[in-house]
Coordinates of N, CA and C in Angstrom, one line a residue:
X1 N 101.3 113.1 104.4 CA 102.7 113.1 104.0 C 103.4 111.9 104.6
X2 N 103.1 111.6 105.9 CA 103.8 110.5 106.5 C 103.3 109.1 105.9
X3 N 102.1 109.0 105.6 CA 101.6 107.8 105.0 C 102.2 107.6 103.6
X4 N 102.4 108.6 102.9 CA 103.0 108.5 101.6 C 104.5 108.0 101.7
X5 N 105.2 108.6 102.7 CA 106.6 108.1 102.9 C 106.6 106.7 103.4
X6 N 105.7 106.3 104.2 CA 105.6 104.9 104.7 C 105.3 104.0 103.5
X7 N 104.4 104.4 102.7 CA 104.0 103.6 101.5 C 105.2 103.4 100.6
X8 N 106.0 104.5 100.4 CA 107.2 104.5 99.5 C 108.2 103.5 100.1
X9 N 108.4 103.6 101.4 CA 109.4 102.7 102.1 C 108.9 101.2 101.9
X10 N 107.6 101.0 102.1 CA 107.2 99.6 101.9 C 107.3 99.1 100.5
X11 N 107.1 100.0 99.5 CA 107.3 99.6 98.1 C 108.7 99.3 97.8
X12 N 109.6 100.1 98.4 CA 111.1 99.9 98.2 C 111.5 98.5 98.8
X13 N 111.0 98.3 100.0 CA 111.3 97.0 100.7 C 110.7 95.8 99.9
X14 N 109.5 96.0 99.4 CA 108.9 94.9 98.6 C 109.7 94.7 97.3
X15 N 110.1 95.8 96.6 CA 110.8 95.7 95.4 C 112.2 95.1 95.5
X16 N 112.8 95.2 96.7 CA 114.1 94.7 96.9 C 114.0 93.2 97.1
X17 N 112.9 92.6 97.5 CA 112.8 91.2 97.6 C 112.8 90.6 96.2
X18 N 113.4 89.4 96.2 CA 113.5 88.7 94.9 C 112.2 87.8 94.7
X19 N 111.5 88.0 93.7 CA 110.3 87.2 93.4 C 110.5 86.3 92.2
X20 N 109.8 85.2 92.2 CA 109.8 84.3 91.1 C 108.3 84.0 90.7
X21 N 108.1 83.7 89.5 CA 106.7 83.4 89.1 C 106.5 81.9 88.9
X22 N 105.5 81.4 89.6 CA 105.2 80.0 89.6 C 103.7 79.9 89.3
X23 N 103.3 79.2 88.2 CA 101.9 79.0 87.8 C 101.1 80.3 87.8
X24 N 101.7 81.3 87.3 CA 101.0 82.6 87.2 C 100.9 83.4 88.4
X25 N 101.6 83.0 89.5 CA 101.6 83.8 90.7 C 103.0 84.1 91.1
X26 N 103.2 85.3 91.6 CA 104.5 85.8 92.0 C 104.8 85.5 93.5
X27 N 105.9 84.8 93.8 CA 106.1 84.4 95.2 C 107.6 84.7 95.5
X28 N 107.8 84.7 96.9 CA 109.2 84.8 97.4 C 109.7 83.4 97.5
X29 N 110.9 83.1 96.9 CA 111.4 81.7 96.8 C 111.6 81.0 98.2
X30 N 112.0 81.8 99.2 CA 112.2 81.2 100.5 C 110.9 80.7 101.1
X31 N 109.9 81.5 100.9 CA 108.6 81.1 101.4 C 108.0 79.9 100.7
X32 N 108.1 79.9 99.4 CA 107.6 78.7 98.7 C 108.3 77.4 99.0
X33 N 109.6 77.5 99.2 CA 110.4 76.4 99.5 C 110.0 75.9 100.9
X34 N 109.8 76.8 101.8 CA 109.4 76.5 103.2 C 108.1 75.8 103.2
X35 N 107.2 76.4 102.4 CA 105.8 75.8 102.4 C 105.8 74.4 101.8
X36 N 106.7 74.2 100.8 CA 106.8 72.8 100.2 C 107.4 71.8 101.2
X37 N 108.4 72.2 102.0 CA 109.0 71.4 103.0 C 108.0 71.0 104.1
X38 N 107.3 72.0 104.5 CA 106.3 71.8 105.6 C 105.2 70.8 105.1
X39 N 104.7 71.1 103.9 CA 103.7 70.2 103.4 C 104.1 68.8 103.2
X40 N 105.3 68.6 102.6 CA 105.9 67.2 102.4 C 106.1 66.5 103.7
X41 N 106.7 67.2 104.7 CA 106.9 66.6 106.0 C 105.6 66.1 106.7
X42 N 104.6 67.0 106.6 CA 103.4 66.6 107.3 C 102.6 65.5 106.6
X43 N 102.6 65.6 105.2 CA 101.9 64.5 104.5 C 102.6 63.2 104.6
X44 N 103.9 63.1 104.4 CA 104.6 61.9 104.5 C 104.7 61.4 105.9
X45 N 104.8 62.3 106.8 CA 104.8 62.0 108.2 C 103.5 61.4 108.6
X46 N 102.4 61.9 108.2 CA 101.1 61.3 108.5 C 100.9 60.0 107.9
X47 N 101.4 59.8 106.7 CA 101.4 58.4 106.0 C 102.1 57.4 106.8
X48 N 103.4 57.7 107.2 CA 104.2 56.7 107.9 C 103.7 56.6 109.4
X49 N 103.1 57.6 109.9 CA 102.5 57.4 111.3 C 101.4 56.4 111.2
X50 N 100.6 56.6 110.1 CA 99.5 55.6 109.9 C 100.0 54.2 109.7
X51 N 101.1 54.1 109.0 CA 101.6 52.7 108.7 C 102.1 52.1 110.0
X52 N 102.5 52.9 111.0 CA 102.9 52.3 112.3 C 101.8 52.1 113.3
X53 N 100.8 52.9 113.3 CA 99.7 52.8 114.3 C 98.5 52.0 113.9
X54 N 98.2 52.0 112.6 CA 97.0 51.3 112.1 C 97.1 49.8 112.2
X55 N 98.2 49.2 112.0 CA 98.3 47.7 112.1 C 97.9 47.2 113.5
X56 N 97.9 48.0 114.5 CA 97.6 47.6 115.8 C 96.1 47.3 116.0
X57 N 95.2 48.1 115.3 CA 93.8 47.9 115.5 C 93.0 47.9 114.2
X58 N 93.6 47.9 113.0 CA 92.8 47.8 111.8 C 93.2 46.6 111.0
X59 N 92.3 46.2 110.1 CA 92.6 45.0 109.3 C 93.8 45.2 108.4
X60 N 94.5 44.2 108.1 CA 95.8 44.4 107.4 C 95.6 45.0 106.0
X61 N 94.4 44.6 105.3 CA 94.2 45.1 104.0 C 93.8 46.6 104.0
X62 N 93.4 47.1 105.1 CA 92.9 48.5 105.2 C 94.0 49.5 105.7
X63 N 95.1 49.0 106.2 CA 96.2 49.8 106.7 C 96.7 50.8 105.7
X64 N 96.9 50.4 104.5 CA 97.4 51.3 103.4 C 96.4 52.4 103.2
X65 N 95.1 52.1 103.1 CA 94.1 53.1 102.9 C 94.0 54.1 104.0
X66 N 94.0 53.6 105.2 CA 93.9 54.5 106.4 C 95.1 55.4 106.5
X67 N 96.3 54.8 106.2 CA 97.5 55.6 106.2 C 97.5 56.7 105.2
X68 N 97.0 56.4 104.0 CA 96.8 57.4 102.9 C 95.9 58.5 103.4
X69 N 94.8 58.2 104.0 CA 93.9 59.2 104.6 C 94.6 60.1 105.6
X70 N 95.4 59.5 106.4 CA 96.2 60.2 107.4 C 97.2 61.1 106.8
X71 N 97.8 60.7 105.7 CA 98.7 61.5 104.9 C 98.0 62.7 104.3
X72 N 96.8 62.4 103.7 CA 96.0 63.5 103.2 C 95.6 64.5 104.3
X73 N 95.3 64.0 105.4 CA 95.0 64.9 106.5 C 96.2 65.8 106.9
X74 N 97.4 65.2 106.8 CA 98.6 65.9 107.1 C 98.8 67.0 106.0
X75 N 98.5 66.7 104.8 CA 98.6 67.7 103.7 C 97.6 68.9 104.0
X76 N 96.4 68.6 104.5 CA 95.5 69.7 104.8 C 96.0 70.5 106.0
X77 N 96.5 69.8 107.0 CA 97.1 70.6 108.1 C 98.3 71.4 107.6
X78 N 99.1 70.9 106.7 CA 100.2 71.7 106.2 C 99.7 72.9 105.4
X79 N 98.6 72.8 104.7 CA 98.0 73.9 104.0 C 97.5 75.0 104.9
X80 N 96.9 74.6 106.0 CA 96.4 75.5 107.0 C 97.6 76.3 107.7
X81 N 98.6 75.5 108.0 CA 99.8 76.1 108.7 C 100.5 77.1 107.7
X82 N 100.7 76.7 106.5 CA 101.3 77.6 105.5 C 100.5 78.8 105.2
X83 N 99.2 78.7 105.1 CA 98.3 79.8 104.9 C 98.4 80.8 106.0
X84 N 98.6 80.3 107.2 CA 98.7 81.3 108.4 C 100.2 81.8 108.5
X85 N 101.2 81.1 108.1 CA 102.5 81.5 108.2 C 102.9 82.6 107.2
X86 N 102.5 82.3 105.9 CA 103.0 83.1 104.8 C 101.8 83.9 104.2
X87 N 101.6 85.1 104.7 CA 100.6 86.0 104.2 C 101.1 86.7 103.0
X88 N 100.2 87.1 102.1 CA 100.7 87.8 100.9 C 101.5 89.1 101.3
X89 N 102.6 89.3 100.5 CA 103.5 90.4 100.9 C 103.5 91.5 99.8
X90 N 102.7 91.3 98.8 CA 102.6 92.3 97.7 C 101.7 93.4 98.2
X91 N 102.0 94.6 97.7 CA 101.1 95.8 98.0 C 100.5 96.2 96.7
X92 N 99.2 96.2 96.6 CA 98.5 96.6 95.4 C 98.0 98.0 95.6
X93 N 98.3 98.9 94.6 CA 97.9 100.2 94.7 C 96.9 100.5 93.5
X94 N 95.9 101.2 93.8 CA 94.9 101.6 92.8 C 95.0 103.0 92.4
X95 N 94.9 103.3 91.1 CA 94.9 104.6 90.6 C 93.7 104.9 89.8
X96 N 93.2 106.1 89.8 CA 92.1 106.5 89.0 C 92.6 106.5 87.6
X97 N 91.8 105.8 86.7 CA 92.2 105.8 85.3 C 91.3 106.7 84.5
X98 N 91.9 107.6 83.8 CA 91.1 108.5 83.0 C 91.0 108.0 81.6
X99 N 90.3 108.7 80.7 CA 90.1 108.3 79.3 C 91.5 108.2 78.6
X100 N 92.4 109.2 78.9 CA 93.7 109.2 78.3 C 94.5 107.9 78.6
X101 N 94.4 107.5 79.9 CA 95.1 106.3 80.3 C 94.5 105.1 79.7
X102 N 93.2 105.1 79.6 CA 92.5 103.9 79.0 C 92.9 103.8 77.6
X103 N 93.0 104.9 76.9 CA 93.3 104.8 75.5 C 94.8 104.3 75.3
X104 N 95.7 104.8 76.1 CA 97.0 104.3 76.1 C 97.1 102.8 76.4
X105 N 96.3 102.4 77.3 CA 96.3 100.9 77.6 C 95.8 100.1 76.5
X106 N 94.7 100.6 75.9 CA 94.2 99.9 74.7 C 95.1 99.9 73.5
X107 N 95.8 101.0 73.3 CA 96.8 101.0 72.2 C 97.9 100.1 72.4
X108 N 98.4 100.1 73.7 CA 99.5 99.2 74.0 C 99.1 97.8 73.9
X109 N 97.9 97.5 74.0 CA 97.4 96.1 73.8 C 97.0 95.8 72.3
X110 N 97.3 96.8 71.5 CA 97.0 96.8 70.1 C 95.5 96.6 69.8
X111 N 94.7 97.4 70.5 CA 93.3 97.3 70.4 C 92.8 98.7 70.0
X112 N 91.9 98.8 69.0 CA 91.4 100.0 68.6 C 90.2 100.5 69.5
X113 N 90.4 101.6 70.2 CA 89.3 102.0 71.2 C 88.0 102.2 70.5
X114 N 88.0 102.8 69.3 CA 86.7 103.0 68.6 C 86.0 101.7 68.3
X115 N 86.8 100.7 67.8 CA 86.2 99.4 67.5 C 85.6 98.7 68.7
X116 N 86.4 98.8 69.8 CA 85.9 98.2 71.1 C 84.7 98.9 71.6
X117 N 84.6 100.2 71.5 CA 83.4 100.9 71.9 C 82.2 100.5 71.0
X118 N 82.4 100.3 69.7 CA 81.3 99.9 68.8 C 80.8 98.5 69.2
X119 N 81.7 97.6 69.6 CA 81.3 96.3 70.1 C 80.5 96.3 71.4
X120 N 81.0 97.2 72.3 CA 80.3 97.3 73.6 C 78.9 97.9 73.4
X121 N 78.8 98.9 72.5 CA 77.6 99.6 72.2 C 76.5 98.6 71.6
X122 N 77.0 97.6 70.9 CA 76.1 96.6 70.2 C 75.7 95.5 71.2
X123 N 76.4 95.3 72.3 CA 76.2 94.2 73.2 C 75.5 94.7 74.5
X124 N 74.2 94.5 74.7 CA 73.5 95.0 75.8 C 74.0 94.5 77.2
X125 N 74.5 93.2 77.2 CA 74.9 92.7 78.5 C 76.2 93.3 78.9
X126 N 77.2 93.4 78.0 CA 78.5 94.1 78.3 C 78.3 95.5 78.6
X127 N 77.4 96.2 77.9 CA 77.1 97.6 78.1 C 76.6 97.8 79.5
X128 N 75.6 96.9 79.9 CA 75.0 97.1 81.3 C 76.1 96.8 82.4
X129 N 77.0 95.8 82.2 CA 78.0 95.6 83.1 C 79.0 96.7 83.3
X130 N 79.3 97.3 82.1 CA 80.3 98.5 82.2 C 79.6 99.7 82.8
X131 N 78.3 99.9 82.6 CA 77.6 100.9 83.2 C 77.6 100.7 84.8
X132 N 77.3 99.5 85.2 CA 77.3 99.2 86.6 C 78.7 99.4 87.3
X133 N 79.8 99.1 86.5 CA 81.1 99.4 87.0 C 81.5 100.8 86.9
X134 N 80.7 101.6 86.2 CA 81.0 103.1 86.1 C 82.2 103.4 85.1
X135 N 82.4 102.5 84.2 CA 83.5 102.8 83.3 C 83.1 103.0 81.8
X136 N 81.8 102.9 81.6 CA 81.3 103.1 80.2 C 81.5 104.5 79.7
X137 N 81.3 105.5 80.5 CA 81.6 106.8 80.0 C 83.0 107.1 79.7
X138 N 83.9 106.5 80.5 CA 85.3 106.7 80.2 C 85.7 105.9 78.9
X139 N 85.1 104.8 78.7 CA 85.3 104.0 77.5 C 84.7 104.7 76.3
X140 N 83.6 105.4 76.5 CA 82.9 106.1 75.4 C 83.8 107.2 75.0
X141 N 84.3 108.0 75.9 CA 85.2 109.1 75.6 C 86.4 108.6 74.9
X142 N 87.0 107.5 75.3 CA 88.2 107.0 74.7 C 87.9 106.5 73.3
X143 N 86.8 105.8 73.1 CA 86.4 105.3 71.8 C 86.0 106.3 70.9
X144 N 85.4 107.4 71.3 CA 84.9 108.4 70.4 C 86.0 109.3 70.0
X145 N 87.2 109.4 70.7 CA 88.2 110.3 70.4 C 89.1 109.9 69.2
X146 N 89.2 108.5 69.0 CA 90.2 108.1 68.0 C 89.5 107.8 66.6
X147 N 88.6 108.7 66.2 CA 87.9 108.5 64.9 C 88.8 109.0 63.8

């Protein structure tokens, strides 16, 4: 009972955060902006640091290349820092899907369950994969029901 209440509170807290979608991923705007600022500062900072220290001991024509490499290293360091600072905040929940739920999902996707099962039945590779995942029987019941 307590774990369900804690889970409900976490879901409420998560749903109250404002998310935006960027390149197919859902993110918190403050975190993405922070990650961008950190990455830009470290990469440009690395580049300009290289521009100031490499002329002292490298050939003049190589200073730009070495500085660019230092800027790329700054980007990688920024990636590592951001990955450690900003952990995923979404909570994924799994539910057991029955044949009724599967049929509703297929219909909402405008897919005929019977036709899909017929395609699966005729394709041995897909049939084997679905058997291994343990969803073939559920699919078979769903596909057989809508005749």
